[in-house]
Coordinates of C-alpha atoms in Angstrom, one line a residue:
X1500 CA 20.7 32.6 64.1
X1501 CA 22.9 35.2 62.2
X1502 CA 21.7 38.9 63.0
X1503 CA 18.8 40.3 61.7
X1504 CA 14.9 39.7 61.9
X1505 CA 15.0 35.6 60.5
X1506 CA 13.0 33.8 63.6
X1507 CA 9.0 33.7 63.4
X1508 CA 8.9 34.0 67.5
X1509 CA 5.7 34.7 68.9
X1510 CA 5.2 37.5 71.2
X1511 CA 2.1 39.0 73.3
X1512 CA 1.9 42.6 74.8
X1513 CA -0.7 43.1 78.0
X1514 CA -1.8 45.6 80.3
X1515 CA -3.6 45.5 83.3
X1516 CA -5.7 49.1 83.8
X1517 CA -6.5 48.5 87.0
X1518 CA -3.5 47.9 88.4
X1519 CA -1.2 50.2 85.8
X1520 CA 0.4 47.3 84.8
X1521 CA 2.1 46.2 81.4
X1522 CA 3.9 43.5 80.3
X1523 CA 5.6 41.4 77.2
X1524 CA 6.1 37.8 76.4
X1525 CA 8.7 36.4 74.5
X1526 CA 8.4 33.0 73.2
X1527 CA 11.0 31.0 71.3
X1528 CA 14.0 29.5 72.5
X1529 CA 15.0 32.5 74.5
X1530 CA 12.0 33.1 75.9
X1531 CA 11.3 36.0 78.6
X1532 CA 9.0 38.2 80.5
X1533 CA 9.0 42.0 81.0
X1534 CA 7.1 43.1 83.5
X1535 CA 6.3 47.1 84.9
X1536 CA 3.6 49.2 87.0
X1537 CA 3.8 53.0 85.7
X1538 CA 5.0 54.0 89.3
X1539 CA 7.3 51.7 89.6
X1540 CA 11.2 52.3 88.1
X1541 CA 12.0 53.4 84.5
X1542 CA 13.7 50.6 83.5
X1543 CA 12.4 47.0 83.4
X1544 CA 14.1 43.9 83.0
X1545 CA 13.4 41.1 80.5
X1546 CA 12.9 37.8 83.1
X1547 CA 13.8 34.0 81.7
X1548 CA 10.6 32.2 81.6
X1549 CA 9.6 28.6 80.1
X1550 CA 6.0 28.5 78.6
X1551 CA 4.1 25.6 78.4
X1552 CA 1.7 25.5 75.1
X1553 CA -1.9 24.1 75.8
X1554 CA -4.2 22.8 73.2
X1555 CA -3.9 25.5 70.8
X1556 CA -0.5 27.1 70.0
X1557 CA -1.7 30.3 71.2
X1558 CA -3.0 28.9 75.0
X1559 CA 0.4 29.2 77.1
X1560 CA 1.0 29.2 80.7
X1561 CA 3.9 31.2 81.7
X1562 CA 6.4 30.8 84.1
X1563 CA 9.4 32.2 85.9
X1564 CA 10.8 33.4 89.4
X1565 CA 7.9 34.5 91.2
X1566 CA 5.4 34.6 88.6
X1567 CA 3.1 32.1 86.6
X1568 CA 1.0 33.6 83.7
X1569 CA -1.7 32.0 81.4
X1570 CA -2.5 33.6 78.3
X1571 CA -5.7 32.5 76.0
X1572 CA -6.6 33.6 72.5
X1573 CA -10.1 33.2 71.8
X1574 CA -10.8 32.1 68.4
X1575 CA -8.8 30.6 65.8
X1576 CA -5.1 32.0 66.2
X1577 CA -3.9 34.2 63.3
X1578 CA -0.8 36.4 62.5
X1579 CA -2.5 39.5 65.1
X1580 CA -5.3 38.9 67.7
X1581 CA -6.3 40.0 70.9
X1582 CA -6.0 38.0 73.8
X1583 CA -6.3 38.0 77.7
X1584 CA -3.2 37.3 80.0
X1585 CA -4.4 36.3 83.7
X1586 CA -2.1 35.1 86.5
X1587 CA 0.5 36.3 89.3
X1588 CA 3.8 37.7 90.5
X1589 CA 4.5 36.9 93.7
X1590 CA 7.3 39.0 96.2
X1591 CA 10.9 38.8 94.8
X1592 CA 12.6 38.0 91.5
X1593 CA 12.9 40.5 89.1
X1594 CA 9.6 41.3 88.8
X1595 CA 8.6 42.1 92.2
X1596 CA 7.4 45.5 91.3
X1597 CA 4.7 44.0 89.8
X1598 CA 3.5 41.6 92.5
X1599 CA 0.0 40.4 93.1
X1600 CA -3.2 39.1 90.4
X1601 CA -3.1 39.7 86.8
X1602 CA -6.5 40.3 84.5
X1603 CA -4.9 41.9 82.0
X1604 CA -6.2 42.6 78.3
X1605 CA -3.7 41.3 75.4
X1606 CA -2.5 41.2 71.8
X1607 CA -1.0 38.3 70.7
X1608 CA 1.5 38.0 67.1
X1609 CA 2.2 34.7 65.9
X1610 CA 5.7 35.5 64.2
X1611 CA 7.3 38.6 65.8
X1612 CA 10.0 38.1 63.1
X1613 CA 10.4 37.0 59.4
X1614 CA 13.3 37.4 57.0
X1615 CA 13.8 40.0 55.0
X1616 CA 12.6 42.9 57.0
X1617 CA 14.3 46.0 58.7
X1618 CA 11.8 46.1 61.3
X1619 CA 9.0 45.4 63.1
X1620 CA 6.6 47.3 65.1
X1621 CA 3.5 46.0 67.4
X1622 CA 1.6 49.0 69.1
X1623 CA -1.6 48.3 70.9
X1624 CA -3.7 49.8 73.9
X1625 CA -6.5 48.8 75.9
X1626 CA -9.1 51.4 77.6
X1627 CA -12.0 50.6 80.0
X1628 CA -14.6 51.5 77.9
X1629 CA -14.0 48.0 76.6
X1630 CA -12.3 49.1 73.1
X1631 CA -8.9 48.1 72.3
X1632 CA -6.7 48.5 68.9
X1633 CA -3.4 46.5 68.1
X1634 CA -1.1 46.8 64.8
X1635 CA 1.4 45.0 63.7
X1636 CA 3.7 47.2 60.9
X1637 CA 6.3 44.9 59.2
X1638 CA 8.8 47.0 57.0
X1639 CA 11.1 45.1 54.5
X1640 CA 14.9 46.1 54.3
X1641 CA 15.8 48.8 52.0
X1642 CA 12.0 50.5 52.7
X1643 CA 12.7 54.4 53.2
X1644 CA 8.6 54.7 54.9
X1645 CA 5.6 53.0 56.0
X1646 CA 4.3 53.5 52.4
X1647 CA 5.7 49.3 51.6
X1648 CA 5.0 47.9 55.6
X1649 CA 2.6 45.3 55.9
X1650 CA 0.3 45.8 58.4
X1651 CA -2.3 43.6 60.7
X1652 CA -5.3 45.0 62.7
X1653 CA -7.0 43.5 65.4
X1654 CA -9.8 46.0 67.1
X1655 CA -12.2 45.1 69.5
X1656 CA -15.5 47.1 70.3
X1657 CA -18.5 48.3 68.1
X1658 CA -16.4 48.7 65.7
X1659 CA -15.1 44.8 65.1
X1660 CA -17.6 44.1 62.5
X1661 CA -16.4 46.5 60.3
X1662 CA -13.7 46.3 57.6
X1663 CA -10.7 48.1 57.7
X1664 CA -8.9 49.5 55.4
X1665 CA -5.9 52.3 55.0
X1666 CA -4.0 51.4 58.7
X1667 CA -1.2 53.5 59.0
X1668 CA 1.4 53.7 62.6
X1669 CA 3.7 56.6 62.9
X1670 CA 6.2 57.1 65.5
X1671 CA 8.6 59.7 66.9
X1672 CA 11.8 58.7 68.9
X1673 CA 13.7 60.9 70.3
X1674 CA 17.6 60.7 70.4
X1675 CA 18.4 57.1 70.8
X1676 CA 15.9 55.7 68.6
X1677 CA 13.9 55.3 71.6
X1678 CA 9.7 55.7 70.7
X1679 CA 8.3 58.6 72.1
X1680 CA 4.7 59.0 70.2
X1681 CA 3.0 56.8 68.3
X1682 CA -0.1 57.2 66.2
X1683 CA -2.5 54.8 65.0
X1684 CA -5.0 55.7 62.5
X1685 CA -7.6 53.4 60.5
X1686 CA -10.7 53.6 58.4
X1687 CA -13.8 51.6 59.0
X1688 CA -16.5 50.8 57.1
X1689 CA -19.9 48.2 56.4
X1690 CA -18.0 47.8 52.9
X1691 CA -16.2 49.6 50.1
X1692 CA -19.5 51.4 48.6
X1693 CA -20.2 52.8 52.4
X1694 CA -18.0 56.4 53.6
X1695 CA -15.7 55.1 56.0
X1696 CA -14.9 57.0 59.0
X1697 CA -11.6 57.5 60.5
X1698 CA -10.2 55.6 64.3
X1699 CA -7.5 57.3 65.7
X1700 CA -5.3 56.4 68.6
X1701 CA -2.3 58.4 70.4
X1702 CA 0.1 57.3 72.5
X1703 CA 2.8 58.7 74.5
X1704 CA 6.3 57.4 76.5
X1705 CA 4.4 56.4 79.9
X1706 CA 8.1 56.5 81.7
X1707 CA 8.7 52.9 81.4
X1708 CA 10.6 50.9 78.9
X1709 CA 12.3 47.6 78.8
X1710 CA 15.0 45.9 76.4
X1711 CA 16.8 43.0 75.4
X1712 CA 19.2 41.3 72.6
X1713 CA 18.5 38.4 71.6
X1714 CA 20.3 36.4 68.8
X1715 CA 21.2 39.5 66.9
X1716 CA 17.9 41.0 67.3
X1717 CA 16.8 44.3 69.7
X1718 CA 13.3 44.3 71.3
X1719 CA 12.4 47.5 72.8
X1720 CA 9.3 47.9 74.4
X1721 CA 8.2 51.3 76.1
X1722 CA 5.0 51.5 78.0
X1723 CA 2.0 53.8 77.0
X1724 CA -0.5 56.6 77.7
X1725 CA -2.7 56.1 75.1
X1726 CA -6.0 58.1 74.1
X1727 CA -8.8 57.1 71.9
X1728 CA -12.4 58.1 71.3
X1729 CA -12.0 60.2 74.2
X1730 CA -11.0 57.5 76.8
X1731 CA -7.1 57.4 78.4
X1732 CA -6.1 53.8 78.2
X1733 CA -3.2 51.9 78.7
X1734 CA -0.6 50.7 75.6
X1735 CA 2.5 49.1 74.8
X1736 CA 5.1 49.8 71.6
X1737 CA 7.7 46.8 70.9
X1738 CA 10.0 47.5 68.1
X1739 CA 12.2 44.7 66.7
X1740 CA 15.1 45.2 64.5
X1741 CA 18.9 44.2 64.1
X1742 CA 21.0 45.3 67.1

């Protein structure tokens, strides 16, 4: 593949609050695993894995040195849902920081990457009150702000019923290009005729981060403190875009 953002691979972004545990998965051809606990060192390395598909596209089981992961979408697959990632790391490899059982909350993307874009962001977080919000920002090339990105939600909680509308993801890296804050903010209503009230979510750089090239193409992902609704949760932020 010639650089740039040209190969639909699916990806899935998890964390484990229990454990302070967070993760990405990588499918395609290149496929890998990142894999991090909050106290565990700042910088995490991608880890080759093979995934096996199940009935559904979206059912994998994951596998690698010294771990074996199963995620599962419930419901019909689409371009963003929420899934769950169960499974374990065992002592050694490259992700023996993270060793032991996996129950771990997910969001799942279909097609990381499409032609014709500059980037692509996925920011999501999962708190123990049960709620969760992922979004997926795709921005074409030659787009100066978010004002052109096209955006997917998935939300679970009392709020799933509801229609969206308005998403917006901002972000602050610092010197890099490295995300520091994120912000996620939507509006939910019954329908269009109905005031529509505002869901918010924060995040900020949790001290972890992880990165890899593949095929022309930059994944960073950076671990989480998230806040919303007045619970601390636990998040991940991948950005895609041409090394």
């Amino acid at each position: 593949m010639s650089p740039g953002l040209d190969a639909p691979w699916p990806v899935a972004s998890f964390a484990d609050l229990d454990r302070r545990l967070w993760g990405v998965v990588i499918g395609g051809p290149d496929a890998g695993v990142a894999l991090g606990r909050l106290d565990g060192p700042p910088a995490v390395g991608f880890e080759p894995a093979a995934i096996a598909t199940g009935e559904s596209s979206s059912d994998w089981t994951v596998t690698g040195a010294g771990f074996e992961l199963r995620l599962s979408v419930a419901g019909a697959p689409a371009e963003l849902v929420l899934c769950r990632v169960t499974g374990a790391v065992v002592d050694g490899g490259g992700a023996r920081d993270a060793a032991g059982e996996i129950d771990a909350e997910g969001a799942y993307c279909a097609a990381l990457a499409r032609g014709g874009l500059d980037s692509v962001r996925l920011a999501a977080g999962w708190f123990a009150a049960g709620h969760a919000l992922a979004l997926l920002a795709a921005r074409p090339k030659g787009a100066s702000g978010h004002d052109r990105d096209a955006i997917s939600v998935a939300i679970a909680g009392d709020d799933a019923v509801l229609r969206l509308s308005d998403p917006r993801l901002s972000t602050t890296y610092d010197g890099t290009g490295a995300a520091r804050r994120m912000g996620v903010e939507i509006w939910l209503g019954a329908d269009d005729d109905e005031e529509h009230r505002s869901r918010r979510m924060a995040g900020e750089h949790a001290g972890q981060s992880a990165a890899t090239t593949i095929a022309g193409v930059r994944l960073e992902a950076v671990a989480m403190r998230c806040h919303s609704r007045g619970d601390d949760g636990l998040g991940v932020y991948l950005l895609a875009r041409a090394a």
